[in-house]
PDB file of N, CA, C and O in Angstrom:
ATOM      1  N   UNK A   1      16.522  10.521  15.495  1.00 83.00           N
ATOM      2  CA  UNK A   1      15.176  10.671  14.999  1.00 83.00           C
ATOM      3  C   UNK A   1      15.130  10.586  13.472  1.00 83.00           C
ATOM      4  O   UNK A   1      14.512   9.703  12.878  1.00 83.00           O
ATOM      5  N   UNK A   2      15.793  11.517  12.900  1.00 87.00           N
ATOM      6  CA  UNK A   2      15.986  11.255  11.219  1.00 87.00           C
ATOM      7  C   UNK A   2      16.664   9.409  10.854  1.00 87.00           C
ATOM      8  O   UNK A   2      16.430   8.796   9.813  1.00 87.00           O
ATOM      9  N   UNK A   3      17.255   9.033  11.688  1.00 91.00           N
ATOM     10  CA  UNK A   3      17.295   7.400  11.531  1.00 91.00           C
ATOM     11  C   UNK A   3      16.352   6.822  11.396  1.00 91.00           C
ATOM     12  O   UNK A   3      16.115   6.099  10.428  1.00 91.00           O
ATOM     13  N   UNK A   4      15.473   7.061  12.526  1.00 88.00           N
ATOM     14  CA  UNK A   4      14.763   6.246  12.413  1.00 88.00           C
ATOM     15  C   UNK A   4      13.416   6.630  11.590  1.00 88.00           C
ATOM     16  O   UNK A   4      12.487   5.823  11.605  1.00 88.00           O
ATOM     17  N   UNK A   5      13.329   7.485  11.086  1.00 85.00           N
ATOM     18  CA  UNK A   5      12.152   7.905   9.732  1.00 85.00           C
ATOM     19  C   UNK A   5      12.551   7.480   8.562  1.00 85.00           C
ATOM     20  O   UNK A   5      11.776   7.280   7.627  1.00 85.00           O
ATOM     21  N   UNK A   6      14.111   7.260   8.501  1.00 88.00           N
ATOM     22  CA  UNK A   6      14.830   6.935   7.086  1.00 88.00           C
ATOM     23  C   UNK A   6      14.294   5.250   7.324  1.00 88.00           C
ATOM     24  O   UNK A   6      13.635   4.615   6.501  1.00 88.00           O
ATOM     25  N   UNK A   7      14.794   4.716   8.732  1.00 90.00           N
ATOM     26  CA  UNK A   7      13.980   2.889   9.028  1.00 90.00           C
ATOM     27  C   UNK A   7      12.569   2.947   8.143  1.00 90.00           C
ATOM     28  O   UNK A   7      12.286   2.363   7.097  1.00 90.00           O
ATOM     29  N   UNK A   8      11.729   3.944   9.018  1.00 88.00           N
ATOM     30  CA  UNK A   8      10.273   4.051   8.789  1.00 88.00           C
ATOM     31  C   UNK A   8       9.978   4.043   6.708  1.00 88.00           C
ATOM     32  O   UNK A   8       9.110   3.479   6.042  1.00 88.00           O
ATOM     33  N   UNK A   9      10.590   4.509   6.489  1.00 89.00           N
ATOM     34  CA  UNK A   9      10.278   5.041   4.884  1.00 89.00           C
ATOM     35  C   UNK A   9      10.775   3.707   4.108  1.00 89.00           C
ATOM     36  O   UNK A   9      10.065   3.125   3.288  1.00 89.00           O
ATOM     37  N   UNK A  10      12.074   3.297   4.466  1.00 93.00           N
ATOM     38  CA  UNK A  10      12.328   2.100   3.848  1.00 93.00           C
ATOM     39  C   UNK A  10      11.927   0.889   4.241  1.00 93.00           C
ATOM     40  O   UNK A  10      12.522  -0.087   3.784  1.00 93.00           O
ATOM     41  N   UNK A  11      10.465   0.646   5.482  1.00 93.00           N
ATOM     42  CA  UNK A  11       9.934  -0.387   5.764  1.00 93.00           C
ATOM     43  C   UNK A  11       8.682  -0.201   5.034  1.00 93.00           C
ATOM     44  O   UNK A  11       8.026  -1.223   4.830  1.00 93.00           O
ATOM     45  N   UNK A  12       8.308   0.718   4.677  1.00 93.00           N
ATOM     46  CA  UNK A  12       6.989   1.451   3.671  1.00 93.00           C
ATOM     47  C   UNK A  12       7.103   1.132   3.014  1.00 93.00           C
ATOM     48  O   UNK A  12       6.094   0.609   2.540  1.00 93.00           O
ATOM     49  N   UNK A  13       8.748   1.007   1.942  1.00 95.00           N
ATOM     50  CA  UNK A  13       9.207   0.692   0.568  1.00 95.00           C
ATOM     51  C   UNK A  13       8.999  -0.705   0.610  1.00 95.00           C
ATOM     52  O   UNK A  13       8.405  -1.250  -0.321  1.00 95.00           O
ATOM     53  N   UNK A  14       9.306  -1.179   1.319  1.00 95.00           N
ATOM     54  CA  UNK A  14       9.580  -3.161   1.032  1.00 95.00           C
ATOM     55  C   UNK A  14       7.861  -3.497   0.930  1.00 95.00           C
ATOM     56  O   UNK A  14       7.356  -4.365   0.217  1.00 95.00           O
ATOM     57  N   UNK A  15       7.092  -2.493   1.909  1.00 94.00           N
ATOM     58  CA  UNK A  15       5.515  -3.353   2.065  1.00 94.00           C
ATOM     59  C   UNK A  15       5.290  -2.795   0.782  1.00 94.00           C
ATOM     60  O   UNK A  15       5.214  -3.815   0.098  1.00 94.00           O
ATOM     61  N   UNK A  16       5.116  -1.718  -0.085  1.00 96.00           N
ATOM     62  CA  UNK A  16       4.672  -0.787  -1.358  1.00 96.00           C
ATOM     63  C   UNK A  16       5.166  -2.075  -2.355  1.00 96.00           C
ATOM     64  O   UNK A  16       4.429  -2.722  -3.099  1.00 96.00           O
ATOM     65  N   UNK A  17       6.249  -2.212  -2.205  1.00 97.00           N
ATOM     66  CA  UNK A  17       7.065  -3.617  -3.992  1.00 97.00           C
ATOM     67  C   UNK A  17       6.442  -4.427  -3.378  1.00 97.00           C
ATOM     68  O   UNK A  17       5.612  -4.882  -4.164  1.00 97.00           O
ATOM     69  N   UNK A  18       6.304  -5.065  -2.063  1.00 96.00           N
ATOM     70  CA  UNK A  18       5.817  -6.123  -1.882  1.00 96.00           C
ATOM     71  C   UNK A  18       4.005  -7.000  -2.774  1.00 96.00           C
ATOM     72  O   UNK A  18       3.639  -8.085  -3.228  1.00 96.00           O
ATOM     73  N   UNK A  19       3.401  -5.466  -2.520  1.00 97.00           N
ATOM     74  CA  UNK A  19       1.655  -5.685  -2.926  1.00 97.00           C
ATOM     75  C   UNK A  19       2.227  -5.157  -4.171  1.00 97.00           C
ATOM     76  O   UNK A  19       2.052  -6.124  -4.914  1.00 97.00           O
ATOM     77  N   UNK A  20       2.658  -4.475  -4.710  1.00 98.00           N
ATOM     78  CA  UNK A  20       3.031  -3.786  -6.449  1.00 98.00           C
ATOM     79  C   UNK A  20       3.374  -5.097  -7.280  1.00 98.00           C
ATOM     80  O   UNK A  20       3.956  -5.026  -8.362  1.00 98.00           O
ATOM     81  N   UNK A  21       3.080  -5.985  -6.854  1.00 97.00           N
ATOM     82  CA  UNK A  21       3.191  -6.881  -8.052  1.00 97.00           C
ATOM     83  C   UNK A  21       3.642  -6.764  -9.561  1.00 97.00           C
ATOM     84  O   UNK A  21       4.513  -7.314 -10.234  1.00 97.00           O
ATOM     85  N   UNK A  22       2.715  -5.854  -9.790  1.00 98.00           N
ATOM     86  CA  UNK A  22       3.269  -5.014 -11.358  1.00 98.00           C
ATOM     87  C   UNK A  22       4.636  -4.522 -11.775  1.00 98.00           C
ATOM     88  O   UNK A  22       5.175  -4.499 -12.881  1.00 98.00           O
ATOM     89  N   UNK A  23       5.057  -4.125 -10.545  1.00 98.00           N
ATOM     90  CA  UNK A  23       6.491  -3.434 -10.884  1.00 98.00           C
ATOM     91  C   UNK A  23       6.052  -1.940 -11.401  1.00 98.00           C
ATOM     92  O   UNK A  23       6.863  -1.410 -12.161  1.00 98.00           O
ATOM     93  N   UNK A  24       4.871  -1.198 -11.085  1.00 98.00           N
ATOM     94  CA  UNK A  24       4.846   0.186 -12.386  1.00 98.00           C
ATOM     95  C   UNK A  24       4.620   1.219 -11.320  1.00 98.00           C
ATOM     96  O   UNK A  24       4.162   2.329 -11.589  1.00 98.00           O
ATOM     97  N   UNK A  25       4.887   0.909 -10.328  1.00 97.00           N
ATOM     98  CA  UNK A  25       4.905   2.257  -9.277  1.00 97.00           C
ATOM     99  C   UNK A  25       3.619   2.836  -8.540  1.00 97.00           C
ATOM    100  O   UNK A  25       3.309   3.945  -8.105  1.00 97.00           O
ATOM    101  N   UNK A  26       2.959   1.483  -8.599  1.00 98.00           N
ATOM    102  CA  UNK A  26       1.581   2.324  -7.884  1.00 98.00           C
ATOM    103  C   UNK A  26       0.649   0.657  -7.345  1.00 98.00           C
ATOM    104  O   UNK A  26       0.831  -0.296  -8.104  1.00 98.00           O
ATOM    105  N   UNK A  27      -0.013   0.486  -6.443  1.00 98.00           N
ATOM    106  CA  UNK A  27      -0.981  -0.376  -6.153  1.00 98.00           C
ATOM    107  C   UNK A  27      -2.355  -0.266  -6.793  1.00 98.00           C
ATOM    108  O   UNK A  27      -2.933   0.820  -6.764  1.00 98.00           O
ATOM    109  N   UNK A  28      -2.747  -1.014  -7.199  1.00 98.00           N
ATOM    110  CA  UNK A  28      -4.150  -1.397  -7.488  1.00 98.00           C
ATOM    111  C   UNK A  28      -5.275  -2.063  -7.254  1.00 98.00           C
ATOM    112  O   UNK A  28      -5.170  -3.282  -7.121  1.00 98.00           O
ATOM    113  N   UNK A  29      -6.323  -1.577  -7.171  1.00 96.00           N
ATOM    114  CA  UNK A  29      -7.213  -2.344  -6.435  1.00 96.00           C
ATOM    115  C   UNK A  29      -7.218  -3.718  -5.642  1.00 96.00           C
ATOM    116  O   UNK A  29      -7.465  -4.045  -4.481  1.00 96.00           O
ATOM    117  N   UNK A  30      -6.584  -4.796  -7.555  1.00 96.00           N
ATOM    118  CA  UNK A  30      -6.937  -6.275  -7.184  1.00 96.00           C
ATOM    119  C   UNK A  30      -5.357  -6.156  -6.405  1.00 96.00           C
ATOM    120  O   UNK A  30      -5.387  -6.615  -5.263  1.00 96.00           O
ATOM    121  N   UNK A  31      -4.315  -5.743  -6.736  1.00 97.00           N
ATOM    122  CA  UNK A  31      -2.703  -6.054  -5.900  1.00 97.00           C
ATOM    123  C   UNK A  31      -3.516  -5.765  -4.232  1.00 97.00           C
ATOM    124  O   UNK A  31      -3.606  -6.691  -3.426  1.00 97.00           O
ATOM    125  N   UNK A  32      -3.853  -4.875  -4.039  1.00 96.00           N
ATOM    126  CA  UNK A  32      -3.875  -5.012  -2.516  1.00 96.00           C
ATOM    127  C   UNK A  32      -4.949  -6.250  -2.284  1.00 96.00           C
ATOM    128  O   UNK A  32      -4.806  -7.154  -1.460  1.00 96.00           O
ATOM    129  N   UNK A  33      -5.889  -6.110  -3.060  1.00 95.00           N
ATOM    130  CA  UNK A  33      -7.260  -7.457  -2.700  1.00 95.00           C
ATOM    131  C   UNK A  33      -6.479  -8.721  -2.409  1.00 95.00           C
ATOM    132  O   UNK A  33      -6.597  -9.440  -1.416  1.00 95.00           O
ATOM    133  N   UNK A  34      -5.500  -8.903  -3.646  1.00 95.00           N
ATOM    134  CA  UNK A  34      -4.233 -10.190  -3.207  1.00 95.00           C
ATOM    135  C   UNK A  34      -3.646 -10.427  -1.844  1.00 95.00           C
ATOM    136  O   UNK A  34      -3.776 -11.393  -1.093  1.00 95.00           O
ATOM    137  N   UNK A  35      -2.889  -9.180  -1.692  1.00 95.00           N
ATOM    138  CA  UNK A  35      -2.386  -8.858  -0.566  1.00 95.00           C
ATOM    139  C   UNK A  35      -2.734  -9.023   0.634  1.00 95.00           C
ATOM    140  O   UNK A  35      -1.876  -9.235   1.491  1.00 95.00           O
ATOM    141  N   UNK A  36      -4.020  -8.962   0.933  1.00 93.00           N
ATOM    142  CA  UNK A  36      -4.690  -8.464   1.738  1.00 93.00           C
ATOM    143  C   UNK A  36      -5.117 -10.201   2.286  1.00 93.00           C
ATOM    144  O   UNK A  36      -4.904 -10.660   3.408  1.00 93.00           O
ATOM    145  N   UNK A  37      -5.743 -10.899   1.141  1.00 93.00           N
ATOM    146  CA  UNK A  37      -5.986 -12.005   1.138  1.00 93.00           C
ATOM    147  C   UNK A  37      -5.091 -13.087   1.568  1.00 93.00           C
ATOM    148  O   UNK A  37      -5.364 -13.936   2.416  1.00 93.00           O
ATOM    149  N   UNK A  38      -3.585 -12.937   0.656  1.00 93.00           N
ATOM    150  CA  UNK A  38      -2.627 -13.825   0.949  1.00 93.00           C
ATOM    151  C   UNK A  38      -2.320 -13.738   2.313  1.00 93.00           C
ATOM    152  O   UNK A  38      -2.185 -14.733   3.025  1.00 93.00           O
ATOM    153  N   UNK A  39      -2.155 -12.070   2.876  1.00 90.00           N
ATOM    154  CA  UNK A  39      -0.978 -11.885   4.003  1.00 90.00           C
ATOM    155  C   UNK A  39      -1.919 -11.938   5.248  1.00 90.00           C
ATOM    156  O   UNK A  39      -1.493 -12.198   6.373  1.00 90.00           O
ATOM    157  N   UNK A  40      -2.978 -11.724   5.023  1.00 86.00           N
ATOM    158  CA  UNK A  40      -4.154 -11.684   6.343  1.00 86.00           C
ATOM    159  C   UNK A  40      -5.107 -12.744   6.282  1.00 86.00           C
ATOM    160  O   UNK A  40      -5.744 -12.804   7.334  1.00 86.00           O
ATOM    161  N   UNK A  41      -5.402 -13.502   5.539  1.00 88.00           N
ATOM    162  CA  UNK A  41      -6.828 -14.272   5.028  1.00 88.00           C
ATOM    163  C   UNK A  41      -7.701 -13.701   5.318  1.00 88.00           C
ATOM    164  O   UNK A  41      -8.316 -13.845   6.375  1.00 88.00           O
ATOM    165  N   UNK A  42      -7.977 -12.837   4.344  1.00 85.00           N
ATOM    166  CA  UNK A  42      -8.897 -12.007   4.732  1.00 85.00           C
ATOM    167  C   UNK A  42     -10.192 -11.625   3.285  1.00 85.00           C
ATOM    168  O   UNK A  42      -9.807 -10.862   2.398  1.00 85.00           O
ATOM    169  N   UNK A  43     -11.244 -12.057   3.224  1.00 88.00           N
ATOM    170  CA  UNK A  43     -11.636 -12.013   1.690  1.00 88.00           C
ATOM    171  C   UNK A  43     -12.869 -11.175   1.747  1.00 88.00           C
ATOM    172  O   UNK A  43     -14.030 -11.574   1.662  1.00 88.00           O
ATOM    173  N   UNK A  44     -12.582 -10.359   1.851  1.00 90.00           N
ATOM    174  CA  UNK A  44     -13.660  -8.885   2.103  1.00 90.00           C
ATOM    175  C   UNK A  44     -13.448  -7.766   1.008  1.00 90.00           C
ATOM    176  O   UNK A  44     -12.662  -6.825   1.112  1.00 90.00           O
ATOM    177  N   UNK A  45     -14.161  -7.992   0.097  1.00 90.00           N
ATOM    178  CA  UNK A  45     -14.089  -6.868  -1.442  1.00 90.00           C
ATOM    179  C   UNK A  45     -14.507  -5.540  -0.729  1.00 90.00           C
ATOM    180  O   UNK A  45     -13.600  -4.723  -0.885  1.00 90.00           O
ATOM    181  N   UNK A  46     -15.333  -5.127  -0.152  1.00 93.00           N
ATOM    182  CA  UNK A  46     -16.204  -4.226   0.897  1.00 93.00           C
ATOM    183  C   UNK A  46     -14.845  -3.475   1.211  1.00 93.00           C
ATOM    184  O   UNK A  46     -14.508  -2.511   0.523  1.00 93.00           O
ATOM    185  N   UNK A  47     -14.009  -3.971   2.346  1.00 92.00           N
ATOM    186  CA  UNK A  47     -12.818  -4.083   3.400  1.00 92.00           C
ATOM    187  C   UNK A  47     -11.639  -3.308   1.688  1.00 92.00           C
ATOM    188  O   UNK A  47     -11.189  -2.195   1.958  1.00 92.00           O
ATOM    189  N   UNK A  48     -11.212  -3.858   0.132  1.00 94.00           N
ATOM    190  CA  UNK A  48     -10.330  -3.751  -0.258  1.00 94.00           C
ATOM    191  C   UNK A  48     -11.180  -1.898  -0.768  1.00 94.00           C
ATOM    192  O   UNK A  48     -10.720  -0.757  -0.823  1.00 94.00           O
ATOM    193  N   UNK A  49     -12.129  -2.316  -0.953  1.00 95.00           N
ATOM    194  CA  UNK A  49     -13.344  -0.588  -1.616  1.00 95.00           C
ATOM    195  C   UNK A  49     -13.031   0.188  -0.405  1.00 95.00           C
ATOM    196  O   UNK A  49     -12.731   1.342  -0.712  1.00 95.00           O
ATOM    197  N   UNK A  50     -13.002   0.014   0.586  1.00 95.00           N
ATOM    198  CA  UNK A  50     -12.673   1.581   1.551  1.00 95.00           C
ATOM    199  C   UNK A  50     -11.371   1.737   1.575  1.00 95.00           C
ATOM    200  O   UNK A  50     -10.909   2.828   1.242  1.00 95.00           O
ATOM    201  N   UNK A  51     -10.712   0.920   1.883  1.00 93.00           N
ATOM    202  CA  UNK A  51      -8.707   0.917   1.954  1.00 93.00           C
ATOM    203  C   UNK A  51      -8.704   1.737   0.435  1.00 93.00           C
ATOM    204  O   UNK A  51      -8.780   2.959   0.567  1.00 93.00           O
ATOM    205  N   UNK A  52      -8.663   1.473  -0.326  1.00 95.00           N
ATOM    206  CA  UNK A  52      -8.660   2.291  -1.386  1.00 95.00           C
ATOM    207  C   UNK A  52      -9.096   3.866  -1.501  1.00 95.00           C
ATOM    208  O   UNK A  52      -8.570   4.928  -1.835  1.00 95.00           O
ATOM    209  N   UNK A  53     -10.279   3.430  -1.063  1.00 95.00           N
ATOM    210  CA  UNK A  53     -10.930   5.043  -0.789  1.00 95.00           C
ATOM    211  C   UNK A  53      -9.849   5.594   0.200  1.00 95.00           C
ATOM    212  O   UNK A  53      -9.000   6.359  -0.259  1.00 95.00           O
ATOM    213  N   UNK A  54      -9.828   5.330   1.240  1.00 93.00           N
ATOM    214  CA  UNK A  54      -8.600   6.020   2.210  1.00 93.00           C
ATOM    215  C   UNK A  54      -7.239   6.692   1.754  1.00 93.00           C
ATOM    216  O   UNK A  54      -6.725   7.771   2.050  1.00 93.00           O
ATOM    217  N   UNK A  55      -6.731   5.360   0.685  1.00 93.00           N
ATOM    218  CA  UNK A  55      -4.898   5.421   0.529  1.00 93.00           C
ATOM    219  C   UNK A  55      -5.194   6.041  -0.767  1.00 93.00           C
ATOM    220  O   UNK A  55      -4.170   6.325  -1.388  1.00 93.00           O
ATOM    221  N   UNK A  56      -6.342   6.347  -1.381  1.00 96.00           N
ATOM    222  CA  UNK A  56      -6.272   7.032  -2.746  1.00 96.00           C
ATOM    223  C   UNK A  56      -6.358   8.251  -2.782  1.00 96.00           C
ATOM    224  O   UNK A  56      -7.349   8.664  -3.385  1.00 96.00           O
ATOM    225  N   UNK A  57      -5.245   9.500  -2.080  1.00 95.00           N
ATOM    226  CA  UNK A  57      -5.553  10.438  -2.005  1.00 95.00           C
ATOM    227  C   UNK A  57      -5.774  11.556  -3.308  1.00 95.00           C
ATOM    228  O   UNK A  57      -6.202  12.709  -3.256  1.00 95.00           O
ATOM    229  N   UNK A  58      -5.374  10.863  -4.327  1.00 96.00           N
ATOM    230  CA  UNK A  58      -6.131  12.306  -5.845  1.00 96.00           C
ATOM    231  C   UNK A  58      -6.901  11.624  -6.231  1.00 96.00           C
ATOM    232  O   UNK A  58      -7.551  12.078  -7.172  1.00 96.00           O
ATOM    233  N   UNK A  59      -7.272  10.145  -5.730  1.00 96.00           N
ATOM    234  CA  UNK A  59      -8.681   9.751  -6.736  1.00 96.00           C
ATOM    235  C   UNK A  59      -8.339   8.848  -7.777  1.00 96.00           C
ATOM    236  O   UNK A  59      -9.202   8.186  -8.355  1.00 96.00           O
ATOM    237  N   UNK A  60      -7.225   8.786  -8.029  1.00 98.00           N
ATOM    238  CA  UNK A  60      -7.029   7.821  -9.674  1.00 98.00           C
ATOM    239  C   UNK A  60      -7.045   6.337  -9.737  1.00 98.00           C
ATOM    240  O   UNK A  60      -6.693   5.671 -10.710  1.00 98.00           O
ATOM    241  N   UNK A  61      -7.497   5.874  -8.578  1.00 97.00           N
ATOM    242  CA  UNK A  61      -7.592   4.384  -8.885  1.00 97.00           C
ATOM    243  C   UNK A  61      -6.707   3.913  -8.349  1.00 97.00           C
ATOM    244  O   UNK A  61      -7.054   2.851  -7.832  1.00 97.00           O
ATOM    245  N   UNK A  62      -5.475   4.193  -8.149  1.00 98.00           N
ATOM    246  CA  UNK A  62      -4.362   3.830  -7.600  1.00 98.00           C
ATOM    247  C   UNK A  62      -3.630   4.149  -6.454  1.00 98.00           C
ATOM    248  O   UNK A  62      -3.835   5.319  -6.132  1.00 98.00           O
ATOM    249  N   UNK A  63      -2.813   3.529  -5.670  1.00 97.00           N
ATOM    250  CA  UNK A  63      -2.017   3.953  -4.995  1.00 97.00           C
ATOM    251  C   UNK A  63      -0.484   4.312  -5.024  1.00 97.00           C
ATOM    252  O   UNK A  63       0.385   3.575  -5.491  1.00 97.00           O
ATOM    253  N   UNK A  64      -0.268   5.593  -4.438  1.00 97.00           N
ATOM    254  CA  UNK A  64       1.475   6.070  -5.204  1.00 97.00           C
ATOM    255  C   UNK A  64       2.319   5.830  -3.565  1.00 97.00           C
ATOM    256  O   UNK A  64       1.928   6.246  -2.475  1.00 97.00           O
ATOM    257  N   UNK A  65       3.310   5.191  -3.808  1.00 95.00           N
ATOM    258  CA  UNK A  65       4.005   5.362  -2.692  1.00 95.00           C
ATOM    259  C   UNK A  65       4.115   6.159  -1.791  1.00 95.00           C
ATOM    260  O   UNK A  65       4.420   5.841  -0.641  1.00 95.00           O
ATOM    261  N   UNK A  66       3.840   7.528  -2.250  1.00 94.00           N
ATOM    262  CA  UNK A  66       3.606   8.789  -1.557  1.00 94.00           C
ATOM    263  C   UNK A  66       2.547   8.929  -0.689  1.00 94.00           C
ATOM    264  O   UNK A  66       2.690   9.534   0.373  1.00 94.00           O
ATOM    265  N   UNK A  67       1.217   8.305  -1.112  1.00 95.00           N
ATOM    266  CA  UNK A  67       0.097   8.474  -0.673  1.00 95.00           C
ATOM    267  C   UNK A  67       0.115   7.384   0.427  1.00 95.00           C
ATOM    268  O   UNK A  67      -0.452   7.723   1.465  1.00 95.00           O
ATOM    269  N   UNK A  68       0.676   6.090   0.407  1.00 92.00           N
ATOM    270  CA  UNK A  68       0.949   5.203   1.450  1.00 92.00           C
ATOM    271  C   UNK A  68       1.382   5.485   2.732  1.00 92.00           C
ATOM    272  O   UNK A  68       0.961   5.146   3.838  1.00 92.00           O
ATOM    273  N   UNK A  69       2.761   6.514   2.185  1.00 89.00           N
ATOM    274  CA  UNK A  69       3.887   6.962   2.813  1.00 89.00           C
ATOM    275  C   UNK A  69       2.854   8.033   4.078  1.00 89.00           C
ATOM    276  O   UNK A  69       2.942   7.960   5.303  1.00 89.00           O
ATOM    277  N   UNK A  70       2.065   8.830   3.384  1.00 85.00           N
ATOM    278  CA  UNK A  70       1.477  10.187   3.782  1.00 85.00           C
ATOM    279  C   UNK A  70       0.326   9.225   5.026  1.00 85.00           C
ATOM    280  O   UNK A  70      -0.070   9.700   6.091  1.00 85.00           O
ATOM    281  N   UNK A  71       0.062   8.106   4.603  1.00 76.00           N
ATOM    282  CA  UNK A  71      -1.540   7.621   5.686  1.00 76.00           C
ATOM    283  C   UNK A  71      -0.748   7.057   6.800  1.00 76.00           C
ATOM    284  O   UNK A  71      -1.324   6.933   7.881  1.00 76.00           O
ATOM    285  N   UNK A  72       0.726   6.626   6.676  1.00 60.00           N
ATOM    286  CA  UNK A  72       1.085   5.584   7.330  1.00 60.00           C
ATOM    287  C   UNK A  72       1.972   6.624   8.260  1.00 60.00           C
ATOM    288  O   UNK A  72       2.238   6.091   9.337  1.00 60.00           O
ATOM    289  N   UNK A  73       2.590   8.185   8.117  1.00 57.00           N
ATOM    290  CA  UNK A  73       2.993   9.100   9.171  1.00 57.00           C
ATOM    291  C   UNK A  73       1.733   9.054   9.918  1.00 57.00           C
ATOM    292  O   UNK A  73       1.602   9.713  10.949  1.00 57.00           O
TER     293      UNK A  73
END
């Protein structure tokens, strides 16, 4: 069981660098809007404004690996 949460956390990590474009430790609005677009074709600004609202759990605009980590248990 702890295997496979250690799987789970480091498949979180690859999708988190994947949309982090930036490299600075957190997602941002337009990185997931990209993301979202490239990996789904999907072009719904509406659709990137609630995902945000959801995965932004203190509010700052951003997303922390943690907060990814926390929606996706």
């Amino acid at each position: 069981n702890a295997r496979k949460k250690e799987e789970f956390q480091q498949a979180i990590r690859l999708v988190f660098d994947e949309i982090d474009t930036s490299n600075d430790g957190f997602i941002h609005p337009d990185e997931l809007e990209k993301y979202v677009e490239e990996k789904q074709n999907i072009h719904n600004h509406g659709l990137i404004v609630q995902m945000m609202k959801t995965l932004d759990e203190n509010g700052d605009g951003k997303i922390s690996l943690d907060e990814l980590s926390h929606i996706a248990i």
